[in-house]
Tab-separated table of C-alpha atoms and ligand atoms in Angstrom:
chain	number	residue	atom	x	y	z
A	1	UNK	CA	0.000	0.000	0.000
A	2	UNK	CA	1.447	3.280	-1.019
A	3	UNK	CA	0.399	6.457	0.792
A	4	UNK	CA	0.306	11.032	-0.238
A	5	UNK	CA	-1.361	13.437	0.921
A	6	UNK	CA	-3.998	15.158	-1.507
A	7	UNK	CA	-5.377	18.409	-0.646
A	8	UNK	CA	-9.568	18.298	-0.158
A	9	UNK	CA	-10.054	21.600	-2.170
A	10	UNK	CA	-7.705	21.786	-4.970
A	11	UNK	CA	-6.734	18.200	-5.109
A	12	UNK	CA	-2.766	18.805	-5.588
A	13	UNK	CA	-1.022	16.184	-4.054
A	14	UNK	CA	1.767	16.249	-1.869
A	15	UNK	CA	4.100	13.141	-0.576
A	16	UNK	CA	3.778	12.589	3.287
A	17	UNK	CA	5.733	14.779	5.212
A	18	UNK	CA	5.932	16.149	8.794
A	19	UNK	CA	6.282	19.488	8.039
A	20	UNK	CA	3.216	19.656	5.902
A	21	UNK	CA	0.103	20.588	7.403
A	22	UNK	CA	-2.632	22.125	4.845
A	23	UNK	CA	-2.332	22.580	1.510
A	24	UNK	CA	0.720	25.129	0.624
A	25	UNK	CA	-1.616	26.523	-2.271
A	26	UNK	CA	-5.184	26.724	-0.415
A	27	UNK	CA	-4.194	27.728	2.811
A	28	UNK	CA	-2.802	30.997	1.203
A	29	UNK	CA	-6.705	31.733	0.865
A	30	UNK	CA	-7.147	31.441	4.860
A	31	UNK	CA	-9.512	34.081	6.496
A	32	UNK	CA	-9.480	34.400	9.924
A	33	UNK	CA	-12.645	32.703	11.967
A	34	UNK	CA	-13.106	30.422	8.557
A	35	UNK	CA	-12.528	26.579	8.821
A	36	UNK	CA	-9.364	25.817	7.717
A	37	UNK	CA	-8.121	25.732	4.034
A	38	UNK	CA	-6.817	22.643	2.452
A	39	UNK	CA	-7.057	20.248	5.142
A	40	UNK	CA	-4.806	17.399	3.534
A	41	UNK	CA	-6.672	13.805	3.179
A	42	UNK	CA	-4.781	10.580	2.885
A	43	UNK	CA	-5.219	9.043	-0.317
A	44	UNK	CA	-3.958	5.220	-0.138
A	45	UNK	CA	-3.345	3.180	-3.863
A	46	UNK	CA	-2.987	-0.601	-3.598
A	47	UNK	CA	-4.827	-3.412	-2.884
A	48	UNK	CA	-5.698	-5.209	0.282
A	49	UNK	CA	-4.842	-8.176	0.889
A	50	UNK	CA	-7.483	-11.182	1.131
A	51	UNK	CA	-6.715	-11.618	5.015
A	52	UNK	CA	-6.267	-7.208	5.209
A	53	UNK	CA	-5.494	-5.784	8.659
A	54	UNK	CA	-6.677	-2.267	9.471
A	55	UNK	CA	-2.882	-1.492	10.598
A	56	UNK	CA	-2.333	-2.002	6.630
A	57	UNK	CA	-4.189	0.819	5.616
A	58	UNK	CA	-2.905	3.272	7.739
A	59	UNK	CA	-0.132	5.348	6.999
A	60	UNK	CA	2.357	4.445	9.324
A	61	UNK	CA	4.400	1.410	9.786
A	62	UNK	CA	3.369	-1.065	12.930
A	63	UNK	CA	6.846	-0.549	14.390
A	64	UNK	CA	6.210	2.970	15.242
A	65	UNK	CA	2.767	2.475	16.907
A	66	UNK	CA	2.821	3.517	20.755
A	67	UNK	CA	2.169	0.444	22.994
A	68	UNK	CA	-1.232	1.505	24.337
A	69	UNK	CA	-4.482	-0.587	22.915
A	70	UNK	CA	-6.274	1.965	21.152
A	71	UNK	CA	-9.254	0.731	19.292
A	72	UNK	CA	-11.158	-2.724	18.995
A	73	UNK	CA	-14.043	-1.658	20.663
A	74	UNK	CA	-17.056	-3.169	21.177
A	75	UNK	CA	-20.077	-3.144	18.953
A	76	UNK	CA	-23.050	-3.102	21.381
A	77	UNK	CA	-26.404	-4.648	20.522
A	78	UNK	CA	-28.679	-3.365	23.060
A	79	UNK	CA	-31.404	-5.658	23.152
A	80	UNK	CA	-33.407	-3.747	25.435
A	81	UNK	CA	-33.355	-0.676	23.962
A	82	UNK	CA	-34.329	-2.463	20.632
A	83	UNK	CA	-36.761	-3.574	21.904
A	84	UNK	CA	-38.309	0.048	23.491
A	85	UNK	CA	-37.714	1.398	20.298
A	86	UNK	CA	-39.208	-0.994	17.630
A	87	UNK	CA	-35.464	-1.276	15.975
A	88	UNK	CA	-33.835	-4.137	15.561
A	89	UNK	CA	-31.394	-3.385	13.534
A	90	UNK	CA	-29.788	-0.600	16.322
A	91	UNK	CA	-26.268	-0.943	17.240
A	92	UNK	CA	-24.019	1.294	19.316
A	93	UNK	CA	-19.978	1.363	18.334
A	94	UNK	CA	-18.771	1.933	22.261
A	95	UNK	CA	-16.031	4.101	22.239
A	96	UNK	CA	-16.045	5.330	26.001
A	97	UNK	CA	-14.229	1.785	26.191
A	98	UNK	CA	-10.651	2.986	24.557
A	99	UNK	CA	-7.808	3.899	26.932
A	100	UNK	CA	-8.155	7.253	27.848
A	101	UNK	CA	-12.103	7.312	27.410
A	102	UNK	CA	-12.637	8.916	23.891
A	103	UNK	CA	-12.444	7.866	20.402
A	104	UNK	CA	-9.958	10.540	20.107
A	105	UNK	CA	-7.536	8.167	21.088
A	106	UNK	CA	-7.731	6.529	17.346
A	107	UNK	CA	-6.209	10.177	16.445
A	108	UNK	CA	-3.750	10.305	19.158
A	109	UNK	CA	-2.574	7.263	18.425
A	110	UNK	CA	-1.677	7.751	14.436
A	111	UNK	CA	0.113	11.575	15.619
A	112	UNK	CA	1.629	9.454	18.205
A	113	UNK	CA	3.274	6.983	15.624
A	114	UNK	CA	3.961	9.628	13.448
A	115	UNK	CA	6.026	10.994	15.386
A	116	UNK	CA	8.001	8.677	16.575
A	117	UNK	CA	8.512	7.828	12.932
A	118	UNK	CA	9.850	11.039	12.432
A	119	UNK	CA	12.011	11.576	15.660
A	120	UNK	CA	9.694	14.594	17.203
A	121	UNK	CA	9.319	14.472	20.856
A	122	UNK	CA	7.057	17.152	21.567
A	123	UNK	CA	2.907	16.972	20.705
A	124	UNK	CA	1.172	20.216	20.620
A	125	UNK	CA	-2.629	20.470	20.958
A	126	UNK	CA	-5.721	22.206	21.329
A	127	UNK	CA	-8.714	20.563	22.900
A	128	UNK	CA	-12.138	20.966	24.250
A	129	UNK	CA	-11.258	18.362	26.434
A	130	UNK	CA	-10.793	14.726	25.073
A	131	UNK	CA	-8.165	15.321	22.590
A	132	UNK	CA	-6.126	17.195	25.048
A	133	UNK	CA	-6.070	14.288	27.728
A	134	UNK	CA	-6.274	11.093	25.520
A	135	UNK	CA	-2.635	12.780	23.612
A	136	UNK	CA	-1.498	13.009	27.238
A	137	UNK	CA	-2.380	9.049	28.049
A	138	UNK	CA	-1.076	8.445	24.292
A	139	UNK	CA	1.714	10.524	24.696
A	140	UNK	CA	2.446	8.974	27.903
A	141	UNK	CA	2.905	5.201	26.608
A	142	UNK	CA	4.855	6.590	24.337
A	143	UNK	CA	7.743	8.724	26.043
A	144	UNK	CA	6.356	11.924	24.468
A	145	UNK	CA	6.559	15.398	25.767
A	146	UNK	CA	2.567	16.800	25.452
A	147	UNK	CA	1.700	20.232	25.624
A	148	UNK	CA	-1.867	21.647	25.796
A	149	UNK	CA	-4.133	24.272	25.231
A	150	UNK	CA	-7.336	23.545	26.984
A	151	UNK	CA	-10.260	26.546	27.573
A	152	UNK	CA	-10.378	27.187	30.799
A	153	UNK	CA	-14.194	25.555	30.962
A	154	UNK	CA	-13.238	22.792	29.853
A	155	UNK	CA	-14.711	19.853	32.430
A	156	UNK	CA	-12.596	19.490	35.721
A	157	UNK	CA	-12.318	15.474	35.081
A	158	UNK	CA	-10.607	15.893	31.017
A	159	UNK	CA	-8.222	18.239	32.952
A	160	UNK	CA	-7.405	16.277	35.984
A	161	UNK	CA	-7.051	13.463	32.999
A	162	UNK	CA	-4.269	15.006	30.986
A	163	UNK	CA	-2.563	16.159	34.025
A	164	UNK	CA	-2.528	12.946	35.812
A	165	UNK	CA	-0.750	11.740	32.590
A	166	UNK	CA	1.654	13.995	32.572
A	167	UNK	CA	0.951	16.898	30.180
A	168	UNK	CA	2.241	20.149	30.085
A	169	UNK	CA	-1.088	21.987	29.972
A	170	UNK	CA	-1.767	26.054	29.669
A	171	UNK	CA	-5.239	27.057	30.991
A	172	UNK	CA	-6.467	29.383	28.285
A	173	UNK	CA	-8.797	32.607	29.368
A	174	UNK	CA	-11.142	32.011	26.185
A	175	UNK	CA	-13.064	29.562	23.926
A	176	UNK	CA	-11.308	26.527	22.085
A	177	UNK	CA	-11.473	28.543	19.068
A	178	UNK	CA	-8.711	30.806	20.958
A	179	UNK	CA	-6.710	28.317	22.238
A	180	UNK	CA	-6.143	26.514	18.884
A	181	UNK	CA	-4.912	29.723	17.374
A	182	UNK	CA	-2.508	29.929	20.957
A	183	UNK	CA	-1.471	26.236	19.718
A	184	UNK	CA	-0.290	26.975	16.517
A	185	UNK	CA	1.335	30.245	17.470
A	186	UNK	CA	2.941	28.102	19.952
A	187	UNK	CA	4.560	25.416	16.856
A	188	UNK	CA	5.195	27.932	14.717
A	189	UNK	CA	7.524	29.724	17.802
A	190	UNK	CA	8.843	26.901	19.614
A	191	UNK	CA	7.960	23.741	16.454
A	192	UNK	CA	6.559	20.480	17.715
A	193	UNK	CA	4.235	18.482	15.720
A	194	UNK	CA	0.936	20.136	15.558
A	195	UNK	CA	-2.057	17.213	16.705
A	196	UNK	CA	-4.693	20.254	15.725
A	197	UNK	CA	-7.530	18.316	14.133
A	198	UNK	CA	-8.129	18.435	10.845
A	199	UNK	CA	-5.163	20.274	10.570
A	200	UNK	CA	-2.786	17.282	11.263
A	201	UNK	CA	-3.721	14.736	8.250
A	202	UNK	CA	-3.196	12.127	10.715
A	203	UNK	CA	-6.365	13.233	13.032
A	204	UNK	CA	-8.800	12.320	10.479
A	205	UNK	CA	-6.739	9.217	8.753
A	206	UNK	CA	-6.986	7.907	12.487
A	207	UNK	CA	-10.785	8.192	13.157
A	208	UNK	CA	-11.327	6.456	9.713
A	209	UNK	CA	-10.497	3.143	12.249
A	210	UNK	CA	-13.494	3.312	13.775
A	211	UNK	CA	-15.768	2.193	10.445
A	212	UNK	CA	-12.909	-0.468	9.400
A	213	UNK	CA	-14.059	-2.035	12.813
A	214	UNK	CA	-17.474	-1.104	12.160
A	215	UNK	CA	-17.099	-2.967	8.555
A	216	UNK	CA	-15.153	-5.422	10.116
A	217	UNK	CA	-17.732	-6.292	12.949
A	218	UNK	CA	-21.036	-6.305	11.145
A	219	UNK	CA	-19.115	-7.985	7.654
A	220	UNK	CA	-20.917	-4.702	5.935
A	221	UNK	CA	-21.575	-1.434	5.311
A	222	UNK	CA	-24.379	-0.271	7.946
A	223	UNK	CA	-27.341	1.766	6.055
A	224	UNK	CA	-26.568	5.041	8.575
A	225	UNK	CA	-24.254	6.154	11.292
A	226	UNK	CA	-25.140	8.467	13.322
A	227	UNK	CA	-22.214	10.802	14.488
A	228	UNK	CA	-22.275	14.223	17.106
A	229	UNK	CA	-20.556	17.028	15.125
A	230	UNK	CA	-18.244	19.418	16.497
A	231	UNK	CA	-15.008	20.564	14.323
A	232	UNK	CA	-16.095	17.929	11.742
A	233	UNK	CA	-13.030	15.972	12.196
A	234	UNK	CA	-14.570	12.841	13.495
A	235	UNK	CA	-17.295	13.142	10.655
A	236	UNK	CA	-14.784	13.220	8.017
A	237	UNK	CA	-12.970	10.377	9.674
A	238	UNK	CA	-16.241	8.385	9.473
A	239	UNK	CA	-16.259	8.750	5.560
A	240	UNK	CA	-12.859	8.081	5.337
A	241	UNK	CA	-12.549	4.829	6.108
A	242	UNK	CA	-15.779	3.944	4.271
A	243	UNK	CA	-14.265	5.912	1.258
A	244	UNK	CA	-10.900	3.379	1.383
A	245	UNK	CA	-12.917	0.174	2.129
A	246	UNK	CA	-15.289	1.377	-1.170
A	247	UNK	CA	-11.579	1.781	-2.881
A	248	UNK	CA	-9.904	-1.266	-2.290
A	249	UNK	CA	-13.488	-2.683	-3.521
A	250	UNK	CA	-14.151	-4.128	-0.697
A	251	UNK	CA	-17.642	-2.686	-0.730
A	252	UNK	CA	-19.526	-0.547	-3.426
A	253	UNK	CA	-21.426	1.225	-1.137
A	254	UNK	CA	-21.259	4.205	1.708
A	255	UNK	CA	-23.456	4.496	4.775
A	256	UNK	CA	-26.123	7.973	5.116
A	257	UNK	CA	-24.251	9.370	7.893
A	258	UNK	CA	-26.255	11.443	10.131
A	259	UNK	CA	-24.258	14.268	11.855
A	260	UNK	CA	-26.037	15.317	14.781
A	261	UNK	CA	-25.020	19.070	16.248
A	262	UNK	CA	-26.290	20.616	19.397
A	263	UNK	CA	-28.920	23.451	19.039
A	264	UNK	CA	-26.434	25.558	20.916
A	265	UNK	CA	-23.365	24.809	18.631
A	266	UNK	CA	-24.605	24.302	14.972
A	267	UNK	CA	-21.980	26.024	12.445
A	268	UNK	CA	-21.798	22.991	10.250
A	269	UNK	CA	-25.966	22.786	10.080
A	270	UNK	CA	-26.236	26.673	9.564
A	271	UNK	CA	-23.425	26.582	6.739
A	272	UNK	CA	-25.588	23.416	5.102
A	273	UNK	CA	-28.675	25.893	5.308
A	274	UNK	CA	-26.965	29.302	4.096
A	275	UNK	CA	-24.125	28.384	2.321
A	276	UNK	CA	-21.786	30.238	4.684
A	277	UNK	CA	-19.483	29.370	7.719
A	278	UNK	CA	-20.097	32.774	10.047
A	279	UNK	CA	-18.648	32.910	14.017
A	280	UNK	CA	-21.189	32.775	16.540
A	281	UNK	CA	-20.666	32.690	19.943
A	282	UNK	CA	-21.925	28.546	21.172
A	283	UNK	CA	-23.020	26.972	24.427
A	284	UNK	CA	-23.714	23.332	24.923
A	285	UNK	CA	-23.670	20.878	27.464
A	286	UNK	CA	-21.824	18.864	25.053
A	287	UNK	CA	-18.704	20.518	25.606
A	288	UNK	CA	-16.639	18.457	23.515
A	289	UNK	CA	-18.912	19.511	20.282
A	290	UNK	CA	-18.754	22.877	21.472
A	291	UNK	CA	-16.694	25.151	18.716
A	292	UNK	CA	-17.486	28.487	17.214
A	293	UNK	CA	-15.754	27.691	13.783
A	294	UNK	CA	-15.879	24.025	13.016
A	295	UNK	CA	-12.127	24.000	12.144
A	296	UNK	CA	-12.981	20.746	9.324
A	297	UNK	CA	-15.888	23.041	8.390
A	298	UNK	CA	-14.971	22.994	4.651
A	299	UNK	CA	-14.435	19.714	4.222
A	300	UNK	CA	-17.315	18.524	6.072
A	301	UNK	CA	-19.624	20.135	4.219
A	302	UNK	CA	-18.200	18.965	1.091
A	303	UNK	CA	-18.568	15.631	2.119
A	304	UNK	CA	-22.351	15.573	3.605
A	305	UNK	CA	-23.053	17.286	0.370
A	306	UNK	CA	-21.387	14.523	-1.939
A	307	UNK	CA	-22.625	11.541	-0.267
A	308	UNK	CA	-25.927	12.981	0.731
A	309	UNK	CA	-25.332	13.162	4.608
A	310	UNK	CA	-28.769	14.414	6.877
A	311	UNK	CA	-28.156	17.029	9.389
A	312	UNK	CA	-29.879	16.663	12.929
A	313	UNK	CA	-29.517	19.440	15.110
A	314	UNK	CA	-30.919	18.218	19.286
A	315	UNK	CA	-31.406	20.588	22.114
A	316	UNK	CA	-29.896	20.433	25.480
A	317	UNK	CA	-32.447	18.818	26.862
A	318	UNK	CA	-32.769	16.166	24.026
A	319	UNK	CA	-29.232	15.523	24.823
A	320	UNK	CA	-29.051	14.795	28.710
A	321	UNK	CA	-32.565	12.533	27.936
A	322	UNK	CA	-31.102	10.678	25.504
A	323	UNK	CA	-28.112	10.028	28.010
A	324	UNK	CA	-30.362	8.992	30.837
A	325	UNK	CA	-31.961	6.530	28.418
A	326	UNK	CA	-28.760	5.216	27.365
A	327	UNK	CA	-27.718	4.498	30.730
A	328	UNK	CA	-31.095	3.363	31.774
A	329	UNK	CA	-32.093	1.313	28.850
A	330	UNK	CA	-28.530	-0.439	27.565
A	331	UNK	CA	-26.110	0.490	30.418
A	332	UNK	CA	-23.693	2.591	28.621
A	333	UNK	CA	-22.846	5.622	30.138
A	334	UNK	CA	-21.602	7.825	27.249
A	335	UNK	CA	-21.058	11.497	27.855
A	336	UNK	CA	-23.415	14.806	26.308
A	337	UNK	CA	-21.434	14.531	23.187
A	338	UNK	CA	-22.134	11.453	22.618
A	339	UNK	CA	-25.156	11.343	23.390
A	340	UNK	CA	-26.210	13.759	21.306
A	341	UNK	CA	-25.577	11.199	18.415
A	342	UNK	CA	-28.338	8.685	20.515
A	343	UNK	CA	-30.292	12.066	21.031
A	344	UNK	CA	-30.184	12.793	16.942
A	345	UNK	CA	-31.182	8.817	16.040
A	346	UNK	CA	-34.439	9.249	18.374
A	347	UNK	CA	-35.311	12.551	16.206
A	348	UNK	CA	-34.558	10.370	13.019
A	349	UNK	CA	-36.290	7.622	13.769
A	350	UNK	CA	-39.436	7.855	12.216
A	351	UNK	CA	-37.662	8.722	9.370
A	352	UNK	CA	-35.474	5.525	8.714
A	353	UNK	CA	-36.357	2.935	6.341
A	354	UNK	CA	-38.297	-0.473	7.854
A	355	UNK	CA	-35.361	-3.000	8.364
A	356	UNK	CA	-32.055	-0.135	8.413
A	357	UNK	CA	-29.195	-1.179	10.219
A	358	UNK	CA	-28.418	1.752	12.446
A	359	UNK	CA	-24.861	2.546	14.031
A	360	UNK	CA	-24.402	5.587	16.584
A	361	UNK	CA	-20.932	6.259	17.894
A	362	UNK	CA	-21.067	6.629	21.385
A	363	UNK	CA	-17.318	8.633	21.367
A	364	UNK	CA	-16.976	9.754	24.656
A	365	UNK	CA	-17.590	8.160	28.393
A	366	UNK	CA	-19.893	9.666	30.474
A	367	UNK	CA	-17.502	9.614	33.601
A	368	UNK	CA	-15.552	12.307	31.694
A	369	UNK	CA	-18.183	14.931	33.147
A	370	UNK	CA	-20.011	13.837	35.502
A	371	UNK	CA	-21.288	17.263	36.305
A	372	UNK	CA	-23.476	17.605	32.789
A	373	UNK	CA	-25.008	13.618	33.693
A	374	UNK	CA	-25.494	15.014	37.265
A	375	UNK	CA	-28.105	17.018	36.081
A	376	UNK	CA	-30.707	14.003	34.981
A	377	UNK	CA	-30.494	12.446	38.505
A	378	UNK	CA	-31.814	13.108	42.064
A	379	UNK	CA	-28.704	12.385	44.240
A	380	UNK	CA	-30.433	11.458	47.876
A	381	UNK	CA	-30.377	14.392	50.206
A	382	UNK	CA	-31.091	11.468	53.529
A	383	UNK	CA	-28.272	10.079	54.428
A	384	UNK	CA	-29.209	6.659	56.112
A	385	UNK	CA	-27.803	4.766	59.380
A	386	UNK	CA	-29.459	1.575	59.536
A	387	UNK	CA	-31.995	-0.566	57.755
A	388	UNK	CA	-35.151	1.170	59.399
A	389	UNK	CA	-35.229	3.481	57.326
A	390	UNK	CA	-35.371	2.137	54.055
A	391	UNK	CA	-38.373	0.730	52.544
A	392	UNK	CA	-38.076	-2.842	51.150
A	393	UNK	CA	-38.448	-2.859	47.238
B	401	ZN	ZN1	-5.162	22.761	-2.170
């Protein structure tokens, strides 16, 4: 398998380097508080093998990978929940379960490699929250010096994370739109290798693991997957691997992908509507899909518009439901974020043809803030000293 890089605007392509970030012709074009300009795509020529691995489609050689088991998560059919909701063909793609609690680790992990392929030692990041801590755990397996830029709302428990695995971290007085521009002032200054997604070609060529398993687990194509939208990098990620696996003709076909945004952060939905990314100020108890300027804004769109994706936008409220019912009804606790995908296939559902097999990424555990699932549960106020006072079941 032989691997470039080939820009998602212009489609000039470039061999893989680490010094190459966006396209050198497109990004001229950047305007400030636009996605970014000629985010870079892996393109892979070859064929796969009979017996193909998902390691052989990525881009970097096994020997570089960090030694941390990012990936091979479970594919959860929640027979309960099926059942409440007249759909058999429902599955849930539980990524809570990787290392550091996010699927983010599936980028982390490809930077990581990177890296060490190339001999850089220091990871430089932006995050809402899970990026920033599952580079640290990443990082941390693999002898890398992390530094990140994490708002300073981000929840207490994805900064406790990335500190407790070592990270350099800088509390930033500001949205995550500010401190990605602090992160790349910060590589262009001091150098590093960028992990900024969609920026980094590696963020989105790792998230394309996720529907290789998906593939992989069901032995085809699903008919939708249903995916919470933030920066658009885990969207694009999603069509990526389906993209290669339609390649290497190992299907013909793509899934609908749903991209499901919060009322209260919906730049990619707006931008479907009008035609236009504009900067509005966002608020979400999904704070991990929480961005002003969906930095894979361009690209997204391109895609959802080529291979007919359906925009879902939930409110708050739809969100912290759906979570309760995911914990409740198939005991997964996923956090907001992801449960905004759950929330967006309940608002679909009447919509979805007799028969569909349905996947929803759950991306994100719900012990990662437990303050946002605190607020669909009555903790006890009586505290208890002995068995009198309880009533028997
Ligand atoms: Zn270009």
């Amino acid at each position: 398998m032989e691997f470039s890089y080939v820009c998602s605007e212009c489609g000039r392509r470039f061999p893989v380097a680490p010094r190459l970030m966006v396209c050198p012709h497109c990004s001229l074009a950047q305007a400030p508080d636009q996605p970014l300009s000629g985010v870079l795509e892996v393109e892979l020529t070859g064929e796969a093998a009979a017996d193909w691995e998902i390691a052989s489609l990525l881009p970097v050689e096994q020997r570089f990978f960090p030694p941390i088991p990012v990936g091979g998560t479970p594919l959860w059919a929640p027979r309960r929940l099926r059942r409440e909701l007249e759909f058999p063909g429902l599955y849930i793609k539980d990524d809570g379960l990787n290392p550091t609690g996010s699927l983010k680790d599936r980028a982390s992990f490809l930077v990581s490699a990177f890296a060490t392929k190339f001999g850089i030692e220091e990871i430089v990041l932006a995050s809402t929250g899970n990026a920033g801590s599952s580079m640290a755990g990443v990082g941390a397996a693999a002898g890398q010096r992390v530094t990140l830029f994490l708002p300073k709302a981000a929840p207490e428990a994805k900064l406790i994370q990335a500190l407790q695995y070592g990270a350099r971290v800088f509390r930033v007085d500001g949205s995550y739109d500010d401190a990605y521009d602090l992160s790349l002032a910060y590589t262009a200054r001091f150098g590093g290798l960028s992990r900024n997604t969609a920026y980094n070609p590696m963020t989105i060529e790792g998230k394309k693991t996720v529907s290789l398993e998906i593939f992989r687990q069901l032995r085809r194509v699903p008919d939708c997957v249903f995916v919470a939208v933030g920066d658009g990098c885990i969207l694009a990620g999603v069509y990526k691997g389906f993209r290669d696996l339609r390649r290497l003709g190992l299907t013909d076909r793509l899934p609908v992908v749903y991209a499901v945004q919060a009322e209260g952060s919906a730049a990619l939905a707006r931008a479907l509507e009008q035609g236009v990314f504009r900067r509005e100020a966002t608020g979400t108890v999904a704070d991990s899909i929480c961005v002003d300027v969906p930095r894979n804004g361009f690209h997204a769109l391109k895609q959802m518009k080529q291979y007919g994706g359906q925009m879902v936008k939930v409110s708050d409220e739809k969100i912290l439901a759906a979570q309760a019912r995911l914990s409740r009804s198939a005991g997964l606790f996923a956090e907001p974020a992801a449960a905004a995908a759950f929330a967006g296939f309940l608002e679909a559902r009447p919509r979805l043809p007799e028969g569909a097999v349905a996947v929803v990424l759950a991306t994100g555990n719900g012990l990662k803030d437990t303050a946002a699932a605190g607020r669909s549960v009555e903790i006890p106020e009586k505290v208890i000293t002995c068995l009198d006072e309880v009533n028997g079941g």
